[in-house]
Short mmCIF file of C-alpha atoms and ligand atoms in Angstrom, two decimals:
data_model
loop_
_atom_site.label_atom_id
_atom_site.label_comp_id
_atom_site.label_asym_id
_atom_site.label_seq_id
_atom_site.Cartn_x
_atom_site.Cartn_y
_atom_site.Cartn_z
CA UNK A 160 0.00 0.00 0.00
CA UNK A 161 0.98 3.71 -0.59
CA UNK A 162 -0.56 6.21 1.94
CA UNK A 163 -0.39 9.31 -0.23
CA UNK A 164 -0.05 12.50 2.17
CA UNK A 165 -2.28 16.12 1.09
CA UNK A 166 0.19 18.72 -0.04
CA UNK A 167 0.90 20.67 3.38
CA UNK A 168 0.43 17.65 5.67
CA UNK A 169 2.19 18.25 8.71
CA UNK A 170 5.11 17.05 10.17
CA UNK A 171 3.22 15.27 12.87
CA UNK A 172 0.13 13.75 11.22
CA UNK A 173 2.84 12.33 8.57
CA UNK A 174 4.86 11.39 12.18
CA UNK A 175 1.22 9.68 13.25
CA UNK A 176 0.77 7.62 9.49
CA UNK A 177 4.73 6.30 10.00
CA UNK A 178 3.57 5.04 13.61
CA UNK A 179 0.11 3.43 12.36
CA UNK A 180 1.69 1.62 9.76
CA UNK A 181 4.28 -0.20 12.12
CA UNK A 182 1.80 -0.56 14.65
CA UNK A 183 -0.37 -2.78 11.56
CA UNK A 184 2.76 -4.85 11.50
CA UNK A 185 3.96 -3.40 8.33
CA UNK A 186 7.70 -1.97 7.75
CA UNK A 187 7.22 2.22 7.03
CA UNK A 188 8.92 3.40 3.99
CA UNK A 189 8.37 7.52 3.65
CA UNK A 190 9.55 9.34 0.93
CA UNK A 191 9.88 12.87 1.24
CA UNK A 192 8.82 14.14 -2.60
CA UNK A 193 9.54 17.69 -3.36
CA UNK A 194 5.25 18.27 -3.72
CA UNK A 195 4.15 15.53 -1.19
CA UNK A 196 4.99 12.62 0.91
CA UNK A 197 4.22 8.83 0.73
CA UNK A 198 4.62 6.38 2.85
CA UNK A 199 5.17 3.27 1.60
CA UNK A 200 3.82 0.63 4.00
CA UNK A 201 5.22 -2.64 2.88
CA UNK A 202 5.01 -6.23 4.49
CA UNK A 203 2.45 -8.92 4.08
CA UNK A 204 -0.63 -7.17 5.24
CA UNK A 205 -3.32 -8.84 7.08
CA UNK A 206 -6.73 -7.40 7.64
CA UNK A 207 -8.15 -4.13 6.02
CA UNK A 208 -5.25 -1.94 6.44
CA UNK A 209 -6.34 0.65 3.56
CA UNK A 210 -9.49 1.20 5.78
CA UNK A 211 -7.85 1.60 8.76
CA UNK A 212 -5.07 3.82 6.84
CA UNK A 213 -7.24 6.21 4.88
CA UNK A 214 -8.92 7.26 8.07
CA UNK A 215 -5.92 9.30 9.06
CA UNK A 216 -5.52 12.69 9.12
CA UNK A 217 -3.78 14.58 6.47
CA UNK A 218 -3.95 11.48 4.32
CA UNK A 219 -5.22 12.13 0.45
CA UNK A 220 -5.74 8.38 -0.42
CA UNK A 221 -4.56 4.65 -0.10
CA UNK A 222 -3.63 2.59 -2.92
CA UNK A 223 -1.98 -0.66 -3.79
CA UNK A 224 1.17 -0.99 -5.08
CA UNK A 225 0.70 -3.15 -8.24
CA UNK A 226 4.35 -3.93 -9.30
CA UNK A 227 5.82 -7.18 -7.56
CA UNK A 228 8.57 -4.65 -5.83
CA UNK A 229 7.37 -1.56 -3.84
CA UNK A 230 10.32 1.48 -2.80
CA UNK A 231 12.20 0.84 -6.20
CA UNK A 232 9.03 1.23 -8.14
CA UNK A 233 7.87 4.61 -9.98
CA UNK A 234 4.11 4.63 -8.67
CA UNK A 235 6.00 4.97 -4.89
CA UNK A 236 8.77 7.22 -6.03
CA UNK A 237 7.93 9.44 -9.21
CA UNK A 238 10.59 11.27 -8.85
CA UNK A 239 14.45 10.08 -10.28
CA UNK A 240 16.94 9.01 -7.65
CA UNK A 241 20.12 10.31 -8.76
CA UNK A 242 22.90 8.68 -7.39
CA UNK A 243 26.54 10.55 -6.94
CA UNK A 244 30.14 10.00 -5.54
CA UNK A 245 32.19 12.87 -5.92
CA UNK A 246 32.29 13.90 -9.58
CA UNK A 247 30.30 10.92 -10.69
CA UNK A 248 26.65 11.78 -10.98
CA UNK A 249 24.35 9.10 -12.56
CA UNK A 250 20.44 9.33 -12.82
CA UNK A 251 17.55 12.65 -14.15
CA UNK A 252 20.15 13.36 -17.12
CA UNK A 253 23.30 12.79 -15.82
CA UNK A 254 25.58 10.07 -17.43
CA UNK A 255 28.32 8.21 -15.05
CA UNK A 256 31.15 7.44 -17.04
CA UNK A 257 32.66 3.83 -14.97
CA UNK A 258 35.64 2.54 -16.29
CA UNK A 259 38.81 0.41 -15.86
CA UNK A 260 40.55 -2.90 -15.89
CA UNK A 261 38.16 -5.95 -14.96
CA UNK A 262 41.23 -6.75 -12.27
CA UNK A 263 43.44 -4.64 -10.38
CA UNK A 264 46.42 -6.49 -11.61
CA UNK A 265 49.22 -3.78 -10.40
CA UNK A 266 49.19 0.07 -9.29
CA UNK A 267 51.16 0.73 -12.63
CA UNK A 268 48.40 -0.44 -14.43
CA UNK A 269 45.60 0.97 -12.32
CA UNK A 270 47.18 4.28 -11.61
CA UNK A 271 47.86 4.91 -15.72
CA UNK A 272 44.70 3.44 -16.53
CA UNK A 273 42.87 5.95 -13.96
CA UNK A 274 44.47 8.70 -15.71
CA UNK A 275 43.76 7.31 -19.08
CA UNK A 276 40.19 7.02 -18.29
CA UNK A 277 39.97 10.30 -16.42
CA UNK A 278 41.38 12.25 -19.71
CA UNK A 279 39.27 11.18 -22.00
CA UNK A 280 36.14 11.91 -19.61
CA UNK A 281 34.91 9.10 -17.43
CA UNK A 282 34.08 9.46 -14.10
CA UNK A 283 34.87 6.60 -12.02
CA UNK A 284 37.20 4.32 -11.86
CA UNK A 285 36.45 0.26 -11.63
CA UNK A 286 38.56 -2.78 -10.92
CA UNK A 287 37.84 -5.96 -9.34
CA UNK A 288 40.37 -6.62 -6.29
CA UNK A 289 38.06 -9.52 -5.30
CA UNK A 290 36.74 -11.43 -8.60
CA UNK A 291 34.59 -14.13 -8.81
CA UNK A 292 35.62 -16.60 -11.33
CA UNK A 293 33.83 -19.29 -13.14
CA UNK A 294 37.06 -21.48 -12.54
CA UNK A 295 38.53 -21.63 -9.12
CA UNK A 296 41.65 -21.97 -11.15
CA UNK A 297 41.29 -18.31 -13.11
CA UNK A 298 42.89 -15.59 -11.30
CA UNK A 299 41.14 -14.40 -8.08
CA UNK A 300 42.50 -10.88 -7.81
CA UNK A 301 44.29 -9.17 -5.67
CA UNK A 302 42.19 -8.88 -2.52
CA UNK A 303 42.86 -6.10 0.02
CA UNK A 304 46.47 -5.17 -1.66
CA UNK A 305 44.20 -4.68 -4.82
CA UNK A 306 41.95 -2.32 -2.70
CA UNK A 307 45.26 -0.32 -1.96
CA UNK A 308 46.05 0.36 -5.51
CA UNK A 309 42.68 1.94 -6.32
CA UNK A 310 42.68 3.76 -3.05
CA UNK A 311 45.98 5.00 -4.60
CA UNK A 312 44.68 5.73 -7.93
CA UNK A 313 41.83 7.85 -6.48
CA UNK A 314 44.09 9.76 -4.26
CA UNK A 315 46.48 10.41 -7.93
CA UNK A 316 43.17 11.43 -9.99
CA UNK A 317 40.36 12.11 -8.06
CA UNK A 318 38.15 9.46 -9.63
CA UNK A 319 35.76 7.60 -7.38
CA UNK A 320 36.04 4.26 -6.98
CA UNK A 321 34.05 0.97 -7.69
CA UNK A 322 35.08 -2.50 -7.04
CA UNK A 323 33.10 -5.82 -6.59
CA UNK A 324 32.36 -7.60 -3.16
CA UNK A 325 31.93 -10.82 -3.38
CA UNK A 326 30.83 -12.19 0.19
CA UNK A 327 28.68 -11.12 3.08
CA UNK A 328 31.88 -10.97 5.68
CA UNK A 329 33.83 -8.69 3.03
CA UNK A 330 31.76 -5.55 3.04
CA UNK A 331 33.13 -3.97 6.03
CA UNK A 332 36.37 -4.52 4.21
CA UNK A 333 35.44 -3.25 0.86
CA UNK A 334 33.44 -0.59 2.27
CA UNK A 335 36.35 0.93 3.87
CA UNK A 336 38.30 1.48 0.55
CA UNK A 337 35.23 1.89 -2.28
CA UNK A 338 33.22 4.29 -2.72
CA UNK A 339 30.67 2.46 -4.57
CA UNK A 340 30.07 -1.09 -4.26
CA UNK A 341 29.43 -3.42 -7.03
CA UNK A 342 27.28 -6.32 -6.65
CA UNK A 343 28.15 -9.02 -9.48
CA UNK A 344 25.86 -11.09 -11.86
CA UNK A 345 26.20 -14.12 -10.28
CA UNK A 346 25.81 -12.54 -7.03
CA UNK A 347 22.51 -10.64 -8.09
CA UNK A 348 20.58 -13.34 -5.66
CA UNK A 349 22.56 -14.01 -2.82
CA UNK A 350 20.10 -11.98 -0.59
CA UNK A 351 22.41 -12.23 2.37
CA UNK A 352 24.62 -10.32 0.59
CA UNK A 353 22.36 -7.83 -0.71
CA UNK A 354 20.92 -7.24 2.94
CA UNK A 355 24.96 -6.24 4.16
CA UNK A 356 24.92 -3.85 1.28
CA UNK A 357 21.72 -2.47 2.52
CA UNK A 358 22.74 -1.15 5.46
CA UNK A 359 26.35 0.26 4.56
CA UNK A 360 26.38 4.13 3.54
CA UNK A 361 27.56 3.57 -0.19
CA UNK A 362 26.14 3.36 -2.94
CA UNK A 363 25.73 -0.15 -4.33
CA UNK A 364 25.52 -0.96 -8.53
CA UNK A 365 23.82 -4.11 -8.74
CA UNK A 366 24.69 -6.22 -12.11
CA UNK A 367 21.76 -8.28 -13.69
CA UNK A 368 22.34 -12.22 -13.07
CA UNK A 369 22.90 -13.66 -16.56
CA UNK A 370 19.54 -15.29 -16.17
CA UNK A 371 17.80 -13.63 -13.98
CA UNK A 372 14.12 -11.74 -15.37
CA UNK A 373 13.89 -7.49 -14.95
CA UNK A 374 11.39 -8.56 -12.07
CA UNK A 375 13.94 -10.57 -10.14
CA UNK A 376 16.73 -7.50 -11.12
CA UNK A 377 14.69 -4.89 -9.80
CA UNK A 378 13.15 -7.58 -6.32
CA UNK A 379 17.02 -7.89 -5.67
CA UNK A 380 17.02 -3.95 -5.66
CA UNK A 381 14.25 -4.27 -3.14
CA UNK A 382 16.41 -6.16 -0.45
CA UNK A 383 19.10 -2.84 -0.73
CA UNK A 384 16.71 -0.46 -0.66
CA UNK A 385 14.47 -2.10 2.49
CA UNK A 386 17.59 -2.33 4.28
CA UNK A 387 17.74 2.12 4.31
CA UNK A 388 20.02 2.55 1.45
CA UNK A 389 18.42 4.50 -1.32
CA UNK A 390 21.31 4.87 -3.57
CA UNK A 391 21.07 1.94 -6.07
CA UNK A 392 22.34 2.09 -9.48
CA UNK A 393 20.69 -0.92 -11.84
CA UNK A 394 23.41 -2.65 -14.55
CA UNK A 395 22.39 -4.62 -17.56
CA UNK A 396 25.38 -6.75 -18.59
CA UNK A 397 24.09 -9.39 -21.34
CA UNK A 398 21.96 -12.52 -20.62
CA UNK A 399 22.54 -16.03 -21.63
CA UNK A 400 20.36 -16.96 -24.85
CA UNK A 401 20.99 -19.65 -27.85
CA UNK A 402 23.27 -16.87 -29.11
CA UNK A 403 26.88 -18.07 -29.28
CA UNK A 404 28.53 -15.25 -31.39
CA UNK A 405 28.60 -12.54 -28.57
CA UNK A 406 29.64 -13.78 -25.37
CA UNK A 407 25.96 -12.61 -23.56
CA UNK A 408 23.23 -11.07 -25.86
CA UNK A 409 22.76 -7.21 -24.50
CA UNK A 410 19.21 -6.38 -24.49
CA UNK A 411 18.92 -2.89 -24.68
CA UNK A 412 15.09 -2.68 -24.21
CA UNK A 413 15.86 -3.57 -20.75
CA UNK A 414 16.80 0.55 -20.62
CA UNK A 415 13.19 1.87 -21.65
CA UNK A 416 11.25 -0.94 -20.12
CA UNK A 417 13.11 -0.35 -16.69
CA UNK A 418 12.80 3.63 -17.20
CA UNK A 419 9.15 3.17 -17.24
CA UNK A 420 8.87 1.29 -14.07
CA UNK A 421 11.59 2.31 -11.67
CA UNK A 422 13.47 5.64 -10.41
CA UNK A 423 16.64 3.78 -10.33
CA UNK A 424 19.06 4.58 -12.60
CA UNK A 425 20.20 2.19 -14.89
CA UNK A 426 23.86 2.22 -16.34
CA UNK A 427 25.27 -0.67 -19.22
CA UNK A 428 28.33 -2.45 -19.54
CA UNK A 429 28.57 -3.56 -23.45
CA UNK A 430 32.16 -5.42 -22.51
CA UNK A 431 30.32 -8.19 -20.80
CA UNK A 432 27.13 -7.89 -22.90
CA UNK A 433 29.19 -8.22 -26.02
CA UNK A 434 32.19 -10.05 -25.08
CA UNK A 435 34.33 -8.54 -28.10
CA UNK A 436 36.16 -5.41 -27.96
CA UNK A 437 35.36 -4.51 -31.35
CA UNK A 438 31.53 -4.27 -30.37
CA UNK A 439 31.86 -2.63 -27.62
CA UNK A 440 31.73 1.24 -28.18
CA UNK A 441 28.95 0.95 -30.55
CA UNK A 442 26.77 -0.47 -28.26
CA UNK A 443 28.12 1.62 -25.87
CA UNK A 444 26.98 4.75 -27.94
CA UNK A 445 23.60 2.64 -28.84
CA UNK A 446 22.89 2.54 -24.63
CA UNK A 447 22.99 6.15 -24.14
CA UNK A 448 20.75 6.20 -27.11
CA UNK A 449 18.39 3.86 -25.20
CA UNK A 450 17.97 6.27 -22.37
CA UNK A 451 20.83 4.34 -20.17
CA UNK A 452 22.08 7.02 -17.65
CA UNK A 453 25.99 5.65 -17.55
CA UNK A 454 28.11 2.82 -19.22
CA UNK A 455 30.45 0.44 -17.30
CA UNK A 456 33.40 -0.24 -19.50
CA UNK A 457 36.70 -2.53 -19.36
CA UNK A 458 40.10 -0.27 -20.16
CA UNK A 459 43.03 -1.97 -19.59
CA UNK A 460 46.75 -0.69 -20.96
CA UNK A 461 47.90 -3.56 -22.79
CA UNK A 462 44.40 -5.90 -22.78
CA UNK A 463 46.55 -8.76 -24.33
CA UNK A 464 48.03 -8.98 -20.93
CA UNK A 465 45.25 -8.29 -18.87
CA UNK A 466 44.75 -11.22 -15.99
CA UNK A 467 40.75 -11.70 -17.46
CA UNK A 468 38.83 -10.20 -19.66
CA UNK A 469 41.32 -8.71 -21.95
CA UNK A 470 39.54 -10.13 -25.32
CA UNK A 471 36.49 -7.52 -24.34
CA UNK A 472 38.79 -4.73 -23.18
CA UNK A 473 39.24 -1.87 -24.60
CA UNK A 474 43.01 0.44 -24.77
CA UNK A 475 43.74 3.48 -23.96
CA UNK A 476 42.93 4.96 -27.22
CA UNK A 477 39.71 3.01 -28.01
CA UNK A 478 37.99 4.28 -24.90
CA UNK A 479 38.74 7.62 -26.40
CA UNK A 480 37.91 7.22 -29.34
CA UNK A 481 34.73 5.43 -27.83
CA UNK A 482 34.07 8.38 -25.74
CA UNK A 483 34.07 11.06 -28.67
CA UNK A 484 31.42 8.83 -30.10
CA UNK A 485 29.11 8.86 -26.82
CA UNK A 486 29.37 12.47 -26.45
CA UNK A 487 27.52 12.94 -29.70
CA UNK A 488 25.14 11.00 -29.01
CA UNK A 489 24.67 12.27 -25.66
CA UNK A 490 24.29 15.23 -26.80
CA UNK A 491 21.84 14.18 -29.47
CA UNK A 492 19.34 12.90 -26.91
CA UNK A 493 20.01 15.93 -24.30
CA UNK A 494 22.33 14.16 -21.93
CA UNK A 495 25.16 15.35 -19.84
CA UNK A 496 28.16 13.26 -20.00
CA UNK A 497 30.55 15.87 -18.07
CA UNK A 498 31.77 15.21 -14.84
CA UNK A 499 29.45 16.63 -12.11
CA UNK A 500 30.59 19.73 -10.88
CA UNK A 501 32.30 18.98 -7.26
CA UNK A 502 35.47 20.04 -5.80
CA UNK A 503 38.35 17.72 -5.91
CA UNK A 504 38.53 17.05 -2.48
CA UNK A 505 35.00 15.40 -2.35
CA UNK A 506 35.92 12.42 -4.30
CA UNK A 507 36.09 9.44 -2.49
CA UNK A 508 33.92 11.51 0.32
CA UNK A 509 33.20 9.20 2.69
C1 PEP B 150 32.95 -7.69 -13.87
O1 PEP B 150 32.32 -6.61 -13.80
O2 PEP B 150 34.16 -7.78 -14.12
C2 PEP B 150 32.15 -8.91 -13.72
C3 PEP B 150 32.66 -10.03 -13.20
O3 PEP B 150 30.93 -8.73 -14.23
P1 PEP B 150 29.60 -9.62 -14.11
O4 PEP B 150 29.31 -9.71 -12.64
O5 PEP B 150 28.58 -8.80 -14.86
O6 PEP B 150 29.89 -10.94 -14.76
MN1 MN B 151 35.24 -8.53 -16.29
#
């Protein structure tokens, strides 16, 4: 249920609707709009709780929330969450720019990439320090040492940064060194994991599982967002299908279908989705097109060296080059891709 407030309700009958709601056994979830409030009142109900509810004063009307998840749905939150860490700004317009090396391999390669990245426009920096690998062979990164380096490279360039986290007992950890945390695709359901995120103050960017449906993408949102953190960036990074030429198949009508039901925003990485480095910046370009509000993208100095994912990385140069093309699109369906304006020393804010 949404209890919709009247414009003007006070302080303390929207104080009274919070308390009514817990005292029906339901968790209170207000949202403080710029031309009213809600409260979203979310938990199995039992009885007539919109009866009970629309009784109160200052309250306009009760209604049901239709969509399968509640606070990361539009009809309880019309209004665009915008998400931002220092100069990146992602959400209502604003494009965040994440890129870097799928591993932290080395703070030679981290710190030029960083710079690399930075030059040519993006605005945060990513690299896996803890990587989950489909082979317990593969390289499994570089841990806390690899959390060092990008500490490092955000204190040389100013760039926020993201890296993965991979386990419940690893947030505090990661927490202390990111400034956004990524959950992974094949971490998208591990609900334990999504409830620590919850309740850390960072923002979280949430990768879809390979084969997981936009319902169970945006439910998994759900579990961050009940736990009190608001900031929650959506990824689409390829699904499996019959296709075998790309390494996923990117379904960019995941951008406009999720635009019209959440506020989240939603940012795509075209390295995983494509799996080829040569596809990558045009379906980079083709996501802002979409209505995506940032791109995740592999950069790595030498990707024929990289530790994994070099065959969908791109260099130095081809992120720039990649990045002239985005602007122009951008600026063809009235985006911003600058940085956000911010003063240096906010980066990496904690
Ligand atoms: C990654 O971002 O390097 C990664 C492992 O991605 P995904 O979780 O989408 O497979
Ligand atoms: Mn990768």
């Amino acid at each position: 249920m949404i209890v919709v407030m009247k414009q003007g309700a006070t302080d303390s009958e929207i104080k009274h609707m919070i308390r009514r709601v817990e005292e029906l056994g339901l968790k209170a979830h207000p949202i403080y709009g710029t031309e009213r409030t809600v409260i979203a009142a979310i938990g199995e109900k039992r009885g007539p709780v919109k009866e009970s509810l629309e009784s109160g004063s200052g309250v306009a009307e009760v209604v049901p929330i239709l969509a399968p998840y509640k606070v990361a749905s539009l009809e309880v939150k019309p209004e665009r969450t915008v998400v931002r860490a220092g100069p990146f700004s992602v959400g209502n317009g604003h494009l965040g720019i994440i890129a870097g090396p799928c591993s932290v391999e080395s703070e030679e390669q981290v710190v030029s990439t960083a710079r690399a990245v930075k030059a040519a426009g993006a605005t945060a920096l990513r690299g896996g320090a803890f990587k989950p690998r489909t082979s317990p062979y593969a390289f499994q990164g570089l841990k806390e040492e690899g959390l060092k380096i990008l500490a490092t490279a955000r204190a040389e360039t100013g760039l926020p940064i993201i890296t993965e986290v991979v386990a419940a007992a690893d947030v505090p950890l990661v927490a202390q060194y990111a400034d956004v945390l990524q959950i992974g695709a094949r971490n998208m359901q591990n609900y334990r994991l999504l409830e620590a995120v919850g309740i850390v103050n960072r923002p979280v960017i949430l990768k879809r599982g390979a084969s997981a449906t936009i319902d169970e993408l945006l439910l998994a949102a759900e579990y961050v967002l009940n736990g009190g953190n608001p900031n929650v960036i959506l990824c689409e990074r390829g699904i499996r299908t019959f296709e075998t030429h790309t390494r996923f198949t990117l379904p960019l009508a995941t951008v406009p279908y999720l635009n019209e039901r959440t506020h989240l925003p939603v940012v795509v990485d075209p390295s995983h989705g494509t799996g080829h480095t040569s596809l990558v910046p045009r379906m980079a370009a083709a996501a802002i097109a979409a209505g995506a509000d940032g791109l995740m993208i592999e950069v790595h100095p030498d990707p024929e060296t990289a530790c994994s994912d070099g065959f969908q990385s791109l260099t130095f140069k081809q992120f720039e080059e990649m990045m002239v093309l985005c602007r122009k699109v951008a600026e063809a369906v009235g985006k911003d891709i600058s940085p956000a304006q911010t003063s240096e020393s906010d980066a990496g804010e904690k």
